[in-house]
PDB file of C-alpha atoms and ligand atoms in Angstrom:
ATOM      1  CA  UNK G 215      -3.781  14.917 -27.974  1.00  0.00           C
ATOM      2  CA  UNK G 216      -2.150  13.386 -25.079  1.00  0.00           C
ATOM      3  CA  UNK G 217      -4.426  11.434 -22.969  1.00  0.00           C
ATOM      4  CA  UNK G 218      -2.368  13.005 -19.518  1.00  0.00           C
ATOM      5  CA  UNK G 219      -3.657  16.833 -20.579  1.00  0.00           C
ATOM      6  CA  UNK G 220      -7.587  16.026 -20.757  1.00  0.00           C
ATOM      7  CA  UNK G 221      -9.937  17.349 -18.727  1.00  0.00           C
ATOM      8  CA  UNK G 222     -13.100  15.271 -19.026  1.00  0.00           C
ATOM      9  CA  UNK G 223     -16.089  16.321 -16.973  1.00  0.00           C
ATOM     10  CA  UNK G 224     -19.098  14.276 -15.269  1.00  0.00           C
ATOM     11  CA  UNK G 225     -22.096  15.919 -13.561  1.00  0.00           C
ATOM     12  CA  UNK G 226     -25.609  14.624 -12.158  1.00  0.00           C
ATOM     13  CA  UNK G 227     -27.882  14.053  -9.275  1.00  0.00           C
ATOM     14  CA  UNK G 228     -26.583  11.322  -6.830  1.00  0.00           C
ATOM     15  CA  UNK G 229     -27.118   7.383  -7.900  1.00  0.00           C
ATOM     16  CA  UNK G 230     -26.204   8.457 -11.321  1.00  0.00           C
ATOM     17  CA  UNK G 231     -23.333   6.295 -11.414  1.00  0.00           C
ATOM     18  CA  UNK G 232     -21.055   9.207 -11.705  1.00  0.00           C
ATOM     19  CA  UNK G 233     -18.277   7.642  -9.105  1.00  0.00           C
ATOM     20  CA  UNK G 234     -17.962   4.206 -10.850  1.00  0.00           C
ATOM     21  CA  UNK G 235     -17.937   5.262 -14.486  1.00  0.00           C
ATOM     22  CA  UNK G 236     -15.675   8.371 -13.413  1.00  0.00           C
ATOM     23  CA  UNK G 237     -13.045   5.857 -11.692  1.00  0.00           C
ATOM     24  CA  UNK G 238     -13.330   3.271 -14.972  1.00  0.00           C
ATOM     25  CA  UNK G 239     -12.955   6.126 -16.835  1.00  0.00           C
ATOM     26  CA  UNK G 240      -9.397   7.812 -15.183  1.00  0.00           C
ATOM     27  CA  UNK G 241      -8.251   3.985 -15.415  1.00  0.00           C
ATOM     28  CA  UNK G 242      -8.676   3.832 -19.018  1.00  0.00           C
ATOM     29  CA  UNK G 243      -7.420   6.808 -19.637  1.00  0.00           C
ATOM     30  CA  UNK G 244      -4.824   6.805 -17.234  1.00  0.00           C
ATOM     31  CA  UNK G 245      -5.746  10.277 -16.194  1.00  0.00           C
ATOM     32  CA  UNK G 246      -6.163  11.323 -12.378  1.00  0.00           C
ATOM     33  CA  UNK G 247      -9.762  11.463 -11.130  1.00  0.00           C
ATOM     34  CA  UNK G 248     -11.420  13.994  -8.763  1.00  0.00           C
ATOM     35  CA  UNK G 249     -14.217  13.273  -6.739  1.00  0.00           C
ATOM     36  CA  UNK G 250     -15.405  17.240  -6.391  1.00  0.00           C
ATOM     37  CA  UNK G 251     -17.965  15.605  -3.808  1.00  0.00           C
ATOM     38  CA  UNK G 252     -15.833  14.649  -1.336  1.00  0.00           C
ATOM     39  CA  UNK G 253     -13.912  18.207  -1.385  1.00  0.00           C
ATOM     40  CA  UNK G 254     -17.744  19.703  -0.298  1.00  0.00           C
ATOM     41  CA  UNK G 255     -17.887  16.905   2.323  1.00  0.00           C
ATOM     42  CA  UNK G 256     -14.826  17.678   3.549  1.00  0.00           C
ATOM     43  CA  UNK G 257     -16.350  20.975   4.405  1.00  0.00           C
ATOM     44  CA  UNK G 258     -18.778  19.959   5.457  1.00  0.00           C
ATOM     45  CA  UNK G 259     -17.416  17.312   8.686  1.00  0.00           C
ATOM     46  CA  UNK G 260     -15.529  20.181   9.965  1.00  0.00           C
ATOM     47  CA  UNK G 261     -18.549  22.464  10.287  1.00  0.00           C
ATOM     48  CA  UNK G 262     -20.299  19.686  12.162  1.00  0.00           C
ATOM     49  CA  UNK G 263     -17.379  19.565  13.879  1.00  0.00           C
ATOM     50  CA  UNK G 264     -16.310  22.851  14.682  1.00  0.00           C
ATOM     51  CA  UNK G 265     -20.310  23.175  15.648  1.00  0.00           C
ATOM     52  CA  UNK G 266     -20.270  26.228  12.852  1.00  0.00           C
ATOM     53  CA  UNK G 267     -23.617  28.127  12.003  1.00  0.00           C
ATOM     54  CA  UNK G 268     -23.197  27.679   8.467  1.00  0.00           C
ATOM     55  CA  UNK G 269     -25.824  31.356   9.035  1.00  0.00           C
ATOM     56  CA  UNK G 270     -22.912  33.415   9.951  1.00  0.00           C
ATOM     57  CA  UNK G 271     -20.910  34.330   7.025  1.00  0.00           C
ATOM     58  CA  UNK G 272     -17.629  35.066   9.419  1.00  0.00           C
ATOM     59  CA  UNK G 273     -17.426  32.065  10.710  1.00  0.00           C
ATOM     60  CA  UNK G 274     -18.053  30.407   7.501  1.00  0.00           C
ATOM     61  CA  UNK G 275     -15.320  32.506   5.720  1.00  0.00           C
ATOM     62  CA  UNK G 276     -12.892  31.920   8.621  1.00  0.00           C
ATOM     63  CA  UNK G 277     -13.143  28.165   8.181  1.00  0.00           C
ATOM     64  CA  UNK G 278     -12.513  29.009   4.773  1.00  0.00           C
ATOM     65  CA  UNK G 279      -9.651  30.761   4.582  1.00  0.00           C
ATOM     66  CA  UNK G 280      -8.206  27.981   6.569  1.00  0.00           C
ATOM     67  CA  UNK G 281      -8.752  24.874   4.942  1.00  0.00           C
ATOM     68  CA  UNK G 282      -5.967  22.706   4.869  1.00  0.00           C
ATOM     69  CA  UNK G 283      -7.130  19.741   1.697  1.00  0.00           C
ATOM     70  CA  UNK G 284      -5.116  16.842   0.473  1.00  0.00           C
ATOM     71  CA  UNK G 285      -6.729  14.176  -1.416  1.00  0.00           C
ATOM     72  CA  UNK G 286      -4.668  11.143  -2.851  1.00  0.00           C
ATOM     73  CA  UNK G 287      -5.632   7.609  -3.985  1.00  0.00           C
ATOM     74  CA  UNK G 288      -4.068   4.501  -2.814  1.00  0.00           C
ATOM     75  CA  UNK G 289      -5.200   2.062  -4.932  1.00  0.00           C
ATOM     76  CA  UNK G 290      -8.849   2.313  -5.137  1.00  0.00           C
ATOM     77  CA  UNK G 291      -9.361   3.785  -1.924  1.00  0.00           C
ATOM     78  CA  UNK G 292      -9.592   7.840  -2.027  1.00  0.00           C
ATOM     79  CA  UNK G 293      -7.623   9.146   0.935  1.00  0.00           C
ATOM     80  CA  UNK G 294      -8.649  12.534   2.218  1.00  0.00           C
ATOM     81  CA  UNK G 295      -7.045  14.371   4.811  1.00  0.00           C
ATOM     82  CA  UNK G 296      -8.262  17.751   6.402  1.00  0.00           C
ATOM     83  CA  UNK G 297      -5.691  19.533   8.485  1.00  0.00           C
ATOM     84  CA  UNK G 298      -3.570  15.981   8.597  1.00  0.00           C
ATOM     85  CA  UNK G 299      -6.713  14.396  10.201  1.00  0.00           C
ATOM     86  CA  UNK G 300      -8.364  10.907   8.052  1.00  0.00           C
ATOM     87  CA  UNK G 301     -11.613  11.733   7.512  1.00  0.00           C
ATOM     88  CA  UNK G 302     -12.108   9.861   4.111  1.00  0.00           C
ATOM     89  CA  UNK G 303     -14.475   7.449   5.714  1.00  0.00           C
ATOM     90  CA  UNK G 304     -16.796  10.252   7.900  1.00  0.00           C
ATOM     91  CA  UNK G 305     -17.397  12.180   4.872  1.00  0.00           C
ATOM     92  CA  UNK G 306     -19.316   9.503   4.152  1.00  0.00           C
ATOM     93  CA  UNK G 307     -22.010   9.399   5.981  1.00  0.00           C
ATOM     94  CA  UNK G 308     -25.627  10.825   4.894  1.00  0.00           C
ATOM     95  CA  UNK G 309     -25.628  13.485   8.130  1.00  0.00           C
ATOM     96  CA  UNK G 310     -22.098  14.799   6.048  1.00  0.00           C
ATOM     97  CA  UNK G 311     -23.796  14.595   2.861  1.00  0.00           C
ATOM     98  CA  UNK G 312     -26.487  16.429   3.673  1.00  0.00           C
ATOM     99  CA  UNK G 313     -24.529  19.675   5.263  1.00  0.00           C
ATOM    100  CA  UNK G 314     -22.627  19.029   1.969  1.00  0.00           C
ATOM    101  CA  UNK G 315     -25.533  19.991  -0.183  1.00  0.00           C
ATOM    102  CA  UNK G 316     -26.452  22.774   2.576  1.00  0.00           C
ATOM    103  CA  UNK G 317     -23.306  24.465   2.767  1.00  0.00           C
ATOM    104  CA  UNK G 318     -21.944  24.538  -1.481  1.00  0.00           C
ATOM    105  CA  UNK G 319     -24.931  26.546  -2.169  1.00  0.00           C
ATOM    106  CA  UNK G 320     -22.913  29.311   0.043  1.00  0.00           C
ATOM    107  CA  UNK G 321     -20.824  31.526  -1.746  1.00  0.00           C
ATOM    108  CA  UNK G 322     -17.618  31.287   0.517  1.00  0.00           C
ATOM    109  CA  UNK G 323     -17.209  27.901   0.763  1.00  0.00           C
ATOM    110  CA  UNK G 324     -17.880  27.507  -3.816  1.00  0.00           C
ATOM    111  CA  UNK G 325     -15.264  30.145  -4.040  1.00  0.00           C
ATOM    112  CA  UNK G 326     -12.480  28.253  -1.579  1.00  0.00           C
ATOM    113  CA  UNK G 327     -13.344  25.134  -3.505  1.00  0.00           C
ATOM    114  CA  UNK G 328     -13.200  26.276  -7.066  1.00  0.00           C
ATOM    115  CA  UNK G 329      -9.483  27.894  -6.448  1.00  0.00           C
ATOM    116  CA  UNK G 330      -8.556  24.209  -5.160  1.00  0.00           C
ATOM    117  CA  UNK G 331      -9.982  22.455  -7.926  1.00  0.00           C
ATOM    118  CA  UNK G 332      -8.917  24.506 -10.825  1.00  0.00           C
ATOM    119  CA  UNK G 333      -5.329  24.309  -9.388  1.00  0.00           C
ATOM    120  CA  UNK G 334      -5.482  20.345  -9.685  1.00  0.00           C
ATOM    121  CA  UNK G 335      -6.629  20.701 -12.640  1.00  0.00           C
ATOM    122  CA  UNK G 336      -4.056  22.241 -14.657  1.00  0.00           C
ATOM    123  CA  UNK G 337      -1.486  20.265 -13.021  1.00  0.00           C
ATOM    124  CA  UNK G 338      -2.088  16.680 -15.094  1.00  0.00           C
ATOM    125  CA  UNK G 339      -5.743  17.162 -16.451  1.00  0.00           C
ATOM    126  CA  UNK G 340      -8.619  14.778 -14.673  1.00  0.00           C
ATOM    127  CA  UNK G 341     -11.856  12.713 -15.026  1.00  0.00           C
ATOM    128  CA  UNK G 342     -13.895  15.972 -12.711  1.00  0.00           C
ATOM    129  CA  UNK G 343     -16.848  14.171 -11.469  1.00  0.00           C
ATOM    130  CA  UNK G 344     -19.687  16.516  -9.725  1.00  0.00           C
ATOM    131  CA  UNK G 345     -22.359  18.768  -9.673  1.00  0.00           C
ATOM    132  CA  UNK G 346     -21.082  21.655 -11.721  1.00  0.00           C
ATOM    133  CA  UNK G 347     -17.979  20.752 -13.306  1.00  0.00           C
ATOM    134  CA  UNK G 348     -18.919  21.231 -16.303  1.00  0.00           C
ATOM    135  CA  UNK G 349     -21.047  24.225 -16.109  1.00  0.00           C
ATOM    136  CA  UNK G 350     -18.416  26.250 -13.678  1.00  0.00           C
ATOM    137  CA  UNK G 351     -14.801  24.341 -12.783  1.00  0.00           C
ATOM    138  CA  UNK G 352     -14.038  23.552 -16.146  1.00  0.00           C
ATOM    139  CA  UNK G 353     -16.044  25.407 -18.620  1.00  0.00           C
ATOM    140  CA  UNK G 354     -13.271  24.800 -21.626  1.00  0.00           C
ATOM    141  CA  UNK G 355     -13.462  20.798 -20.871  1.00  0.00           C
ATOM    142  CA  UNK G 356     -13.175  18.330 -23.913  1.00  0.00           C
ATOM    143  CA  UNK G 357     -15.840  16.464 -23.445  1.00  0.00           C
ATOM    144  CA  UNK G 358     -18.877  17.037 -20.866  1.00  0.00           C
ATOM    145  CA  UNK G 359     -21.078  13.993 -19.622  1.00  0.00           C
ATOM    146  CA  UNK G 360     -24.013  14.400 -17.801  1.00  0.00           C
ATOM    147  CA  UNK G 361     -25.794  10.793 -16.102  1.00  0.00           C
ATOM    148  CA  UNK G 362     -29.112  10.734 -14.659  1.00  0.00           C
ATOM    149  CA  UNK G 363     -31.283   7.953 -14.032  1.00  0.00           C
ATOM    150  CA  UNK G 364     -35.099   7.127 -12.472  1.00  0.00           C
ATOM    151  CA  UNK G 365     -34.755   8.361  -8.843  1.00  0.00           C
ATOM    152  CA  UNK G 366     -36.477   5.292  -7.897  1.00  0.00           C
ATOM    153  CA  UNK G 367     -33.174   3.677  -9.185  1.00  0.00           C
ATOM    154  CA  UNK G 368     -31.152   6.095  -8.159  1.00  0.00           C
ATOM    155  CA  UNK G 369     -32.333   5.563  -4.461  1.00  0.00           C
ATOM    156  CA  UNK G 370     -31.352   2.332  -4.628  1.00  0.00           C
ATOM    157  CA  UNK G 371     -28.087   2.455  -5.784  1.00  0.00           C
ATOM    158  CA  UNK G 372     -27.271   4.813  -2.911  1.00  0.00           C
ATOM    159  CA  UNK G 373     -28.846   2.637  -0.744  1.00  0.00           C
ATOM    160  CA  UNK G 374     -26.788  -0.576  -1.612  1.00  0.00           C
ATOM    161  CA  UNK G 375     -23.562   2.036  -1.963  1.00  0.00           C
ATOM    162  CA  UNK G 376     -23.734   3.177   1.666  1.00  0.00           C
ATOM    163  CA  UNK G 377     -24.223  -0.536   2.823  1.00  0.00           C
ATOM    164  CA  UNK G 378     -21.457  -1.816   1.198  1.00  0.00           C
ATOM    165  CA  UNK G 379     -19.588   1.035   2.681  1.00  0.00           C
ATOM    166  CA  UNK G 380     -20.747  -0.834   5.881  1.00  0.00           C
ATOM    167  CA  UNK G 381     -23.357   1.482   6.614  1.00  0.00           C
ATOM    168  CA  UNK G 382     -26.957   0.788   9.229  1.00  0.00           C
ATOM    169  CA  UNK G 383     -29.365   2.091   6.315  1.00  0.00           C
ATOM    170  CA  UNK G 384     -32.857   2.339   5.565  1.00  0.00           C
ATOM    171  CA  UNK G 385     -34.011   2.511   2.187  1.00  0.00           C
ATOM    172  CA  UNK G 386     -36.812   5.378   3.089  1.00  0.00           C
ATOM    173  CA  UNK G 387     -34.928   7.273   4.584  1.00  0.00           C
ATOM    174  CA  UNK G 388     -32.038   7.210   2.131  1.00  0.00           C
ATOM    175  CA  UNK G 389     -34.385   7.985  -0.671  1.00  0.00           C
ATOM    176  CA  UNK G 390     -35.876  10.933   1.116  1.00  0.00           C
ATOM    177  CA  UNK G 391     -32.655  12.325   2.157  1.00  0.00           C
ATOM    178  CA  UNK G 392     -31.932  11.772  -2.088  1.00  0.00           C
ATOM    179  CA  UNK G 393     -34.825  13.379  -2.898  1.00  0.00           C
ATOM    180  CA  UNK G 394     -34.314  16.857  -0.378  1.00  0.00           C
ATOM    181  CA  UNK G 395     -30.529  16.797  -1.608  1.00  0.00           C
ATOM    182  CA  UNK G 396     -31.557  16.850  -5.046  1.00  0.00           C
ATOM    183  CA  UNK G 397     -33.915  19.566  -5.087  1.00  0.00           C
ATOM    184  CA  UNK G 398     -31.504  21.655  -2.701  1.00  0.00           C
ATOM    185  CA  UNK G 399     -28.767  21.196  -5.767  1.00  0.00           C
ATOM    186  CA  UNK G 400     -31.154  22.242  -8.123  1.00  0.00           C
ATOM    187  CA  UNK G 401     -32.668  24.629  -7.244  1.00  0.00           C
ATOM    188  CA  UNK G 402     -29.648  26.804  -5.528  1.00  0.00           C
ATOM    189  CA  UNK G 403     -28.635  30.542  -6.858  1.00  0.00           C
ATOM    190  CA  UNK G 404     -25.099  29.750  -6.870  1.00  0.00           C
ATOM    191  CA  UNK G 405     -23.928  26.806  -9.822  1.00  0.00           C
ATOM    192  CA  UNK G 406     -27.230  24.642  -9.601  1.00  0.00           C
ATOM    193  CA  UNK G 407     -26.721  21.247 -10.840  1.00  0.00           C
ATOM    194  CA  UNK G 408     -27.812  21.239 -13.818  1.00  0.00           C
ATOM    195  CA  UNK G 409     -26.339  20.061 -17.843  1.00  0.00           C
ATOM    196  CA  UNK G 410     -24.024  22.070 -19.346  1.00  0.00           C
ATOM    197  CA  UNK G 411     -25.187  22.840 -23.264  1.00  0.00           C
ATOM    198  CA  UNK G 412     -22.472  20.947 -24.971  1.00  0.00           C
ATOM    199  CA  UNK G 413     -22.468  18.272 -22.452  1.00  0.00           C
ATOM    200  CA  UNK G 414     -23.384  14.973 -23.651  1.00  0.00           C
ATOM    201  CA  UNK G 415     -26.598  13.232 -21.613  1.00  0.00           C
ATOM    202  CA  UNK G 416     -26.899   9.824 -20.585  1.00  0.00           C
ATOM    203  CA  UNK G 417     -29.794   8.463 -18.877  1.00  0.00           C
ATOM    204  CA  UNK G 418     -27.948   5.217 -17.297  1.00  0.00           C
ATOM    205  CA  UNK G 419     -31.486   3.741 -15.767  1.00  0.00           C
ATOM    206  CA  UNK G 420     -31.612  -0.175 -16.858  1.00  0.00           C
ATOM    207  CA  UNK G 421     -27.886   0.327 -18.484  1.00  0.00           C
ATOM    208  CA  UNK G 422     -24.835  -1.865 -17.066  1.00  0.00           C
ATOM    209  CA  UNK G 423     -21.807  -0.060 -16.153  1.00  0.00           C
ATOM    210  CA  UNK G 424     -20.209  -1.548 -19.423  1.00  0.00           C
ATOM    211  CA  UNK G 425     -22.319   0.045 -21.575  1.00  0.00           C
ATOM    212  CA  UNK G 426     -22.420   2.825 -20.553  1.00  0.00           C
ATOM    213  CA  UNK G 427     -18.477   3.261 -20.362  1.00  0.00           C
ATOM    214  CA  UNK G 428     -18.390   2.128 -23.939  1.00  0.00           C
ATOM    215  CA  UNK G 429     -21.408   4.956 -24.703  1.00  0.00           C
ATOM    216  CA  UNK G 430     -18.854   7.428 -22.837  1.00  0.00           C
ATOM    217  CA  UNK G 431     -15.634   6.079 -24.727  1.00  0.00           C
ATOM    218  CA  UNK G 432     -17.120   6.044 -28.209  1.00  0.00           C
ATOM    219  CA  UNK G 433     -18.211  10.035 -27.553  1.00  0.00           C
ATOM    220  CA  UNK G 434     -14.628  10.572 -26.297  1.00  0.00           C
ATOM    221  CA  UNK G 435     -12.854   9.166 -29.096  1.00  0.00           C
ATOM    222  CA  UNK G 436     -15.691  11.317 -31.450  1.00  0.00           C
ATOM    223  CA  UNK G 437     -14.247  14.560 -30.021  1.00  0.00           C
ATOM    224  CA  UNK G 438     -10.717  14.423 -29.272  1.00  0.00           C
ATOM    225  CA  UNK G 439      -8.315  12.124 -30.700  1.00  0.00           C
ATOM    226  CA  UNK G 440      -6.957  10.170 -28.234  1.00  0.00           C
ATOM    227  CA  UNK G 441      -5.884   6.476 -28.074  1.00  0.00           C
ATOM    228  CA  UNK G 442      -7.969   4.409 -26.061  1.00  0.00           C
TER     229      UNK G 442
HETATM  230  O1  LIG F 138     -21.578  14.027  -4.820  1.00  0.00           O
HETATM  231  P1  LIG F 138     -21.750  13.985  -3.500  1.00  0.00           P
HETATM  232  O2  LIG F 138     -22.786  12.970  -2.516  1.00  0.00           O
HETATM  233  O3  LIG F 138     -20.653  13.601  -2.710  1.00  0.00           O
HETATM  234  O4  LIG F 138     -21.822  15.526  -2.896  1.00  0.00           O
HETATM  235  C1  LIG F 138     -22.001  16.173  -1.601  1.00  0.00           C
HETATM  236  C2  LIG F 138     -22.672  16.988  -2.053  1.00  0.00           C
HETATM  237  O5  LIG F 138     -21.755  18.261  -2.379  1.00  0.00           O
HETATM  238  C3  LIG F 138     -23.842  17.797  -2.992  1.00  0.00           C
HETATM  239  O6  LIG F 138     -25.152  17.063  -2.438  1.00  0.00           O
HETATM  240  C4  LIG F 138     -23.378  19.009  -3.690  1.00  0.00           C
HETATM  241  C5  LIG F 138     -22.336  19.120  -3.371  1.00  0.00           C
HETATM  242  N1  LIG F 138     -21.327  19.479  -4.271  1.00  0.00           N
HETATM  243  C6  LIG F 138     -21.995  20.467  -4.893  1.00  0.00           C
HETATM  244  O7  LIG F 138     -22.316  21.162  -4.915  1.00  0.00           O
HETATM  245  N2  LIG F 138     -20.396  20.881  -6.043  1.00  0.00           N
HETATM  246  C7  LIG F 138     -19.964  19.908  -6.897  1.00  0.00           C
HETATM  247  N3  LIG F 138     -19.222  20.009  -8.044  1.00  0.00           N
HETATM  248  C8  LIG F 138     -19.736  18.187  -6.276  1.00  0.00           C
HETATM  249  C9  LIG F 138     -20.659  18.243  -5.080  1.00  0.00           C
END
């Protein structure tokens, strides 16, 4: 099989190591990587900017009908444009993350982003990273992973990630916000965070990125005949 047609999904809660591993795996396999959370975050940023009432279905529907989100990798930086406006930096804040978790429970939002994600995948295959990529977006993916880690470790990773991005954050509030977001993502009715029945489960606590990467590559080789 040509790697360019591959679809691999990586789901799990925040801080489990999904983004780092998705990026590395995509580089190794030479296929695009889609950070699906960036799409939800972009909708959230628009909701905040336009002061949309998320309990008002008409307002939300109208926003979703007029979305114009474009994403592009420039070397290892993800450029996200919303109606031509660069939101790459803005979407990484905790406030936007929290709002992304709230609006991701809404049917209009999930419907709009589902179509967009499937269009992107249909072009060249992809490594999809998110919460429902193995269960809903690409249920026929060739290989599915579900990454998880102990909550304290996930909180610490998330804290360091935000610090590296130059954000002024407090460990306690990052952990609190992570717990809240995880609960919302797991308990929502639509496409809740959970492993697909055929997903490979990997606990990344106390494991190096390199070790998890090799474990994932082993599974990819086992499931499909591809040179990696
Ligand atoms: O991965 P992230 O932290 O950037 O995602 C932000 C929020 O977007 C997350 O809390 C829930 C939502 N999301 C989703 O519902 N489904 C996805 N496939 C990806 C993200």
